[in-house]
Every structure is written in structure tokens, then in C-alpha cells.
Amino acid sequence: PLAFDLDGTLSRRAQSMTASAIREILKITQQPDVISFAGGLPAPELFPLDEVRAASQRVLDVYGPAALQYSTTEGHAPLREWIGAQAGIPARNVQIVTGSQQGLDLLGKVLIDEGDVVLVEAPTYLGALQSFQPYLPRYVQVPTDDGGIDVDALEEVLKTTRAKLLYAVPNFQNPTGRTLSAERRRRLVELTAQHGVVLIEDDPYGQLRFTGEAAPSLYSLGLELHGDADRNHVIYSSSFSKTLVPGLRDAWVQAAAPIIGKLIQAKQGADLHTPTFNQMIITELVQDVLPRQIERVRQAYGERARLMLDRIHADFPAGVQTTTPEGGMFLWLTLPEGVDTQALLPRAVERKVAYVPGSPFYALGGGENTMRLSYSNATPEQITRGVRALGDTLREALAEA
Ligand SMILES: Cc1ncc(COP(=O)(O)O)c(CN[C@@H](CCCC(=O)O)C(=O)O)c1O
């Protein structure tokens, strides 16, 4: 039989793909005695387990077999209606997706042609880079500072670069924890509108503010600018993963009808529809469980963030800079030049603590001396112990640098 060169059969898209650093590290952190500051996992001990159990039973009682049958690609109508009502837009501008990660993949599929310029923050969510990569974009990094996207620098970039879309995480950004000011949001929406650049606002953490004042979403500013949902150049993506539970893989996209129409066709080819049963359970929870759950999570993450920052200031060697999040799950460390956080990870894991090295969050490389810490999936006791272990690891590395 002919020896079949399987590697040779891989498409150029497939050859462009790489593994997710977060997903790969999750395997390391499965070791029970490792304290993980790596994956942006919600605190499992806060999951509304009893409410999900009761909701699941109610769904089966009310819908019977229909809860386990194929359902529409658009998504469970009552859930789309509820999301639309929250956003002040028609349900037909809302598409349910199987995790906002699928939303990013489908948006890449319907918006990006090979060679299109995709503007991303430096650093940005590596999962977005992973979703967009197979559509073979040309990434251009938008300069950022401690206030997030530098809109003056963006204006300069847009004068010389013809871009297809800009991907932004304005609230409690992944990986830095930074939040874009109201003023910069207005400029960002206006600039992208002027230059015909689609603006993707990825906002899974927007509800998880634990200090400071909320700023309007880019999507709502786009609605004001354009007058209605079908002329909005801003696409909004969010999820129930961080406010309820991630394992049911329920999320949504808000966009103008032409884009929603193509997302539906792309989703038909991807998974037909988001699991019927999961959507119905989430729909049962959004009315009364969701508001209570958001409060619980905000409270817990605010405490854990403050504790982690206190312990960093107490136990870390000098020369380490950290961001100060107002919400969400992450903070971002910048270490002295010369420290390689990728090389350092095995030594941290030996001391039973894990983090995500920063360089995979840069579309065009760099950031070797940075790392992302998540405080959401560690108890206060683990945060205290893990930060001390990480401080010892860094001190050792700096003594050698
Ligand atoms: C900005 C942003 N956009 C989309 C997602 C994906 O969330 P979904 O659960 O798919 O709704 C995420 C979730 N990212 C987490 C979770 C990844 C979990 C994992 O890969 O296991 C992280 O950065 O660690 C995100 O931060």
C-alpha cells in the first residue's frame, strides 16, 4: 500500500495553527497540590449547584423530550428575547453561540480574508489570536499604556493602515486586567467608524466590576452613533461563563442583521446549534439566580484581587510592576528585563505554583518578561501561599539574572 504522507495533507490553515498556552498549562495545573494562577477559571466553590440542579429538573418537567431534541441555530427564543431586552435591541440581532470562544471563531470565519489586517492590543487575549489565526490575517498591534488602548497612537496607525477589524476587551482586559476610560471608548468608536473598521468588543467580564465606576459599552456608544442595531459597526460578544458557569458553554453575539445572518450560516456548518438542554437551563437561571450570583462573584473576586495585590507588595522582590484591576479575573506582572517567564515556569511549578507566561498574548511576539496571574480560582489561603512561592521563585531568578 502507498505510504500516505499525512502531514502533507494538512491545509495551510491547519499548518498555521498552534496550541493554546492556557489550555496546555491547564494540564500541568491538574496536579492536585499545584496552586494555579493560570487559567481564568471561575471559582467552582461558588457555582450555584443547587439552583442548576433544580433548573435542570424544571426544564425536563416543562419541555420533556424537546429539551433533548435538535433546536434552531439562532438559539432558544426566550434566551435571545431576554438578552435583547437587556441590551435594548431586537432578539434578531442576538445570536447564541457555544461559548464566546466559538463566537470569535465564527466572526473570524465570516469577516477575515487572507491578508486582511486585524488590529489587536499588545498584549491581547491569546484565545482570540488562536480563533482568528486559521483565517490567515495580518496582525497589527495597537499600542497600549496603563489605560489600555492608546487612541492617539491608534489614530496614527489608521492613517497609514487599511484594517478590516479591531479586536478589543475594554473591561478588565485579558490578560492585563486594565479598563478603557469612557473618553477613550468614545474616541475608539468614532475612529473605527470613520475608517470603516469593524470593532469587536469582547466583554465576558463586564459584570464583574468590584471597584470604581462603570463606563458605557462600545456597543452602546455605537448604537448612539448609528441610531440602530442594524447599522452598528460594533459587534458585542459576551458569555455566561464568568457570571454563571463555563461548562454549559453558553454565550452570545450582538451584531447587525447581515453579520448575524452569516454567523448563523457559519454556525450551521460548525455545530448546528448550541446544546438545547444547556440553553434552557441558562434561561431558567437568568431571571433570579444570575443577579445574586453576580453579586457573590464580584464580592469574592474583589477580596481575592486585593489579597493577591497585598501579598505581591509584601512578598515579591523589588523591580516587579503589577496592574491594579477594577474587576474581572486577572492582573499582569512586568518583571525586570532579562527574566524569561516561559523558562521560569517549570521552576515555579516545582514550588507548586503556576501562571501563564506573557509572550503568547502578543500577536507579534515579545513580552518575555511578563506574566498573567488569575486570582479567581484560588482560595485566600492558596493565594497567600502561592504568591509567597512565586516570590521565592522570582527572587532566585533575579539573583541569577
Ligand atoms: C476575553 C475572553 N473572551 C472569550 C473567552 C472564552 O470564554 P467562553 O467560556 O468561551 O465564553 C475568554 C475566556 N478566557 C479564559 C478561559 C480560558 C479557559 C481555558 O482555555 O481553559 C482565560 O483566558 O483563561 C476570555 O477571557
Tab-separated table of N, CA and C in Angstrom, residues 247-313:
chain	number	residue	atom	x	y	z
A	247	GLY	N	-19.067	25.530	32.040
A	247	GLY	CA	-19.183	24.192	31.449
A	247	GLY	C	-20.414	23.990	30.592
A	248	LEU	N	-21.412	24.863	30.699
A	248	LEU	CA	-22.601	24.723	29.845
A	248	LEU	C	-22.360	25.394	28.491
A	249	ARG	N	-21.263	26.097	28.319
A	249	ARG	CA	-20.818	26.679	27.047
A	249	ARG	C	-21.897	27.549	26.404
A	250	ASP	N	-22.469	28.484	27.208
A	250	ASP	CA	-23.493	29.389	26.672
A	250	ASP	C	-22.991	30.823	26.607
A	251	ALA	N	-23.098	31.427	25.433
A	251	ALA	CA	-22.623	32.808	25.224
A	251	ALA	C	-23.430	33.407	24.082
A	252	TRP	N	-23.140	34.663	23.737
A	252	TRP	CA	-23.914	35.274	22.652
A	252	TRP	C	-23.110	36.359	21.945
A	253	VAL	N	-23.603	36.717	20.735
A	253	VAL	CA	-23.041	37.817	19.939
A	253	VAL	C	-24.181	38.767	19.597
A	254	GLN	N	-23.913	40.094	19.717
A	254	GLN	CA	-24.876	41.117	19.264
A	254	GLN	C	-24.274	41.793	18.045
A	255	ALA	N	-25.013	41.780	16.904
A	255	ALA	CA	-24.447	42.376	15.690
A	255	ALA	C	-25.573	42.794	14.747
A	256	ALA	N	-25.201	43.554	13.722
A	256	ALA	CA	-26.157	43.967	12.691
A	256	ALA	C	-26.642	42.735	11.921
A	257	ALA	N	-27.872	42.828	11.380
A	257	ALA	CA	-28.504	41.660	10.741
A	257	ALA	C	-27.629	40.964	9.694
A	258	PRO	N	-26.958	41.696	8.771
A	258	PRO	CA	-26.150	40.982	7.765
A	258	PRO	C	-25.081	40.088	8.396
A	259	ILE	N	-24.487	40.554	9.512
A	259	ILE	CA	-23.434	39.753	10.162
A	259	ILE	C	-24.071	38.582	10.905
A	260	ILE	N	-25.202	38.846	11.593
A	260	ILE	CA	-25.901	37.755	12.290
A	260	ILE	C	-26.288	36.680	11.265
A	261	GLY	N	-26.779	37.101	10.118
A	261	GLY	CA	-27.190	36.132	9.088
A	261	GLY	C	-26.047	35.220	8.690
A	262	LYS	N	-24.868	35.778	8.511
A	262	LYS	CA	-23.712	34.959	8.115
A	262	LYS	C	-23.201	34.122	9.290
A	263	LEU	N	-23.301	34.657	10.527
A	263	LEU	CA	-22.905	33.866	11.707
A	263	LEU	C	-23.781	32.610	11.794
A	264	ILE	N	-25.068	32.774	11.483
A	264	ILE	CA	-25.988	31.629	11.539
A	264	ILE	C	-25.563	30.568	10.517
A	265	GLN	N	-25.256	31.032	9.295
A	265	GLN	CA	-24.847	30.065	8.263
A	265	GLN	C	-23.529	29.388	8.660
A	266	ALA	N	-22.598	30.181	9.230
A	266	ALA	CA	-21.319	29.592	9.655
A	266	ALA	C	-21.540	28.598	10.782
A	267	LYS	N	-22.463	28.914	11.684
A	267	LYS	CA	-22.742	28.037	12.829
A	267	LYS	C	-23.431	26.757	12.375
A	268	GLN	N	-24.283	26.863	11.337
A	268	GLN	CA	-24.919	25.655	10.784
A	268	GLN	C	-23.835	24.665	10.370
A	269	GLY	N	-22.757	25.207	9.788
A	269	GLY	CA	-21.645	24.346	9.358
A	269	GLY	C	-20.751	23.939	10.521
A	270	ALA	N	-20.840	24.600	11.661
A	270	ALA	CA	-19.936	24.306	12.780
A	270	ALA	C	-20.536	23.284	13.724
A	271	ASP	N	-21.708	23.632	14.332
A	271	ASP	CA	-22.266	22.668	15.309
A	271	ASP	C	-23.797	22.607	15.264
A	272	LEU	N	-24.411	23.113	14.169
A	272	LEU	CA	-25.878	23.111	14.001
A	272	LEU	C	-26.553	24.039	15.008
A	273	HIS	N	-26.290	23.849	16.279
A	273	HIS	CA	-26.873	24.729	17.305
A	273	HIS	C	-26.138	24.491	18.624
A	274	THR	N	-26.294	25.464	19.558
A	274	THR	CA	-25.728	25.314	20.907
A	274	THR	C	-26.624	24.325	21.667
A	275	PRO	N	-26.036	23.439	22.502
A	275	PRO	CA	-26.847	22.409	23.168
A	275	PRO	C	-28.170	22.941	23.716
A	276	THR	N	-29.263	22.276	23.306
A	276	THR	CA	-30.633	22.689	23.638
A	276	THR	C	-30.842	22.730	25.152
A	277	PHE	N	-30.486	21.636	25.798
A	277	PHE	CA	-30.717	21.491	27.248
A	277	PHE	C	-29.982	22.606	28.007
A	278	ASN	N	-28.709	22.858	27.604
A	278	ASN	CA	-27.904	23.879	28.303
A	278	ASN	C	-28.542	25.256	28.198
A	279	GLN	N	-29.034	25.585	26.977
A	279	GLN	CA	-29.650	26.908	26.790
A	279	GLN	C	-30.880	27.068	27.677
A	280	MET	N	-31.649	25.983	27.782
A	280	MET	CA	-32.882	26.060	28.580
A	280	MET	C	-32.559	26.209	30.064
A	281	ILE	N	-31.480	25.529	30.510
A	281	ILE	CA	-31.074	25.669	31.914
A	281	ILE	C	-30.645	27.115	32.189
A	282	ILE	N	-29.792	27.644	31.312
A	282	ILE	CA	-29.331	29.030	31.488
A	282	ILE	C	-30.523	29.984	31.500
A	283	THR	N	-31.502	29.739	30.624
A	283	THR	CA	-32.680	30.609	30.564
A	283	THR	C	-33.438	30.596	31.886
A	284	GLU	N	-33.474	29.424	32.539
A	284	GLU	CA	-34.128	29.325	33.850
A	284	GLU	C	-33.379	30.160	34.887
A	285	LEU	N	-32.061	30.296	34.715
A	285	LEU	CA	-31.225	30.921	35.769
A	285	LEU	C	-31.139	32.438	35.634
A	286	VAL	N	-31.332	32.961	34.379
A	286	VAL	CA	-31.007	34.391	34.195
A	286	VAL	C	-31.961	35.302	34.955
A	287	GLN	N	-33.191	34.856	35.187
A	287	GLN	CA	-34.167	35.751	35.829
A	287	GLN	C	-33.756	36.106	37.259
A	288	ASP	N	-33.616	35.055	38.131
A	288	ASP	CA	-33.380	35.438	39.526
A	288	ASP	C	-32.035	34.972	40.077
A	289	VAL	N	-31.500	33.850	39.554
A	289	VAL	CA	-30.217	33.374	40.090
A	289	VAL	C	-29.067	34.272	39.642
A	290	LEU	N	-29.110	34.719	38.373
A	290	LEU	CA	-27.970	35.473	37.819
A	290	LEU	C	-27.614	36.724	38.632
A	291	PRO	N	-28.583	37.597	38.983
A	291	PRO	CA	-28.211	38.814	39.739
A	291	PRO	C	-27.533	38.486	41.064
A	292	ARG	N	-28.065	37.469	41.759
A	292	ARG	CA	-27.482	37.087	43.056
A	292	ARG	C	-26.075	36.533	42.875
A	293	GLN	N	-25.923	35.724	41.831
A	293	GLN	CA	-24.634	35.071	41.575
A	293	GLN	C	-23.568	36.119	41.216
A	294	ILE	N	-23.971	37.131	40.432
A	294	ILE	CA	-23.023	38.188	40.048
A	294	ILE	C	-22.509	38.890	41.311
A	295	GLU	N	-23.422	39.159	42.247
A	295	GLU	CA	-23.007	39.830	43.488
A	295	GLU	C	-22.006	38.965	44.267
A	296	ARG	N	-22.309	37.663	44.362
A	296	ARG	CA	-21.414	36.761	45.117
A	296	ARG	C	-20.018	36.754	44.489
A	297	VAL	N	-19.993	36.647	43.169
A	297	VAL	CA	-18.709	36.519	42.469
A	297	VAL	C	-17.910	37.823	42.552
A	298	ARG	N	-18.618	38.965	42.386
A	298	ARG	CA	-17.934	40.268	42.495
A	298	ARG	C	-17.247	40.392	43.858
A	299	GLN	N	-18.017	40.053	44.875
A	299	GLN	CA	-17.515	40.159	46.266
A	299	GLN	C	-16.261	39.298	46.433
A	300	ALA	N	-16.369	38.030	46.030
A	300	ALA	CA	-15.260	37.086	46.243
A	300	ALA	C	-14.040	37.501	45.438
A	301	TYR	N	-14.239	37.899	44.158
A	301	TYR	CA	-13.075	38.229	43.318
A	301	TYR	C	-12.431	39.529	43.779
A	302	GLY	N	-13.268	40.468	44.291
A	302	GLY	CA	-12.697	41.720	44.811
A	302	GLY	C	-11.778	41.436	45.986
A	303	GLU	N	-12.220	40.566	46.892
A	303	GLU	CA	-11.401	40.201	48.058
A	303	GLU	C	-10.114	39.516	47.609
A	304	ARG	N	-10.251	38.604	46.635
A	304	ARG	CA	-9.071	37.826	46.201
A	304	ARG	C	-8.076	38.723	45.458
A	305	ALA	N	-8.602	39.682	44.695
A	305	ALA	CA	-7.698	40.591	43.969
A	305	ALA	C	-6.910	41.448	44.956
A	306	ARG	N	-7.617	42.002	45.952
A	306	ARG	CA	-6.945	42.853	46.934
A	306	ARG	C	-5.912	42.044	47.713
A	307	LEU	N	-6.270	40.805	48.064
A	307	LEU	CA	-5.327	39.964	48.820
A	307	LEU	C	-4.096	39.674	47.969
A	308	MET	N	-4.311	39.324	46.711
A	308	MET	CA	-3.166	38.996	45.850
A	308	MET	C	-2.255	40.217	45.690
A	309	LEU	N	-2.841	41.396	45.528
A	309	LEU	CA	-2.025	42.609	45.381
A	309	LEU	C	-1.255	42.891	46.671
A	310	ASP	N	-1.919	42.723	47.806
A	310	ASP	CA	-1.230	42.938	49.098
A	310	ASP	C	-0.056	41.975	49.242
A	311	ARG	N	-0.286	40.704	48.919
A	311	ARG	CA	0.775	39.706	49.086
A	311	ARG	C	1.914	39.949	48.097
A	312	ILE	N	1.569	40.417	46.895
A	312	ILE	CA	2.632	40.725	45.913
A	312	ILE	C	3.512	41.846	46.457
A	313	HIS	N	2.863	42.899	47.003
A	313	HIS	CA	3.650	44.025	47.521
A	313	HIS	C	4.474	43.602	48.725
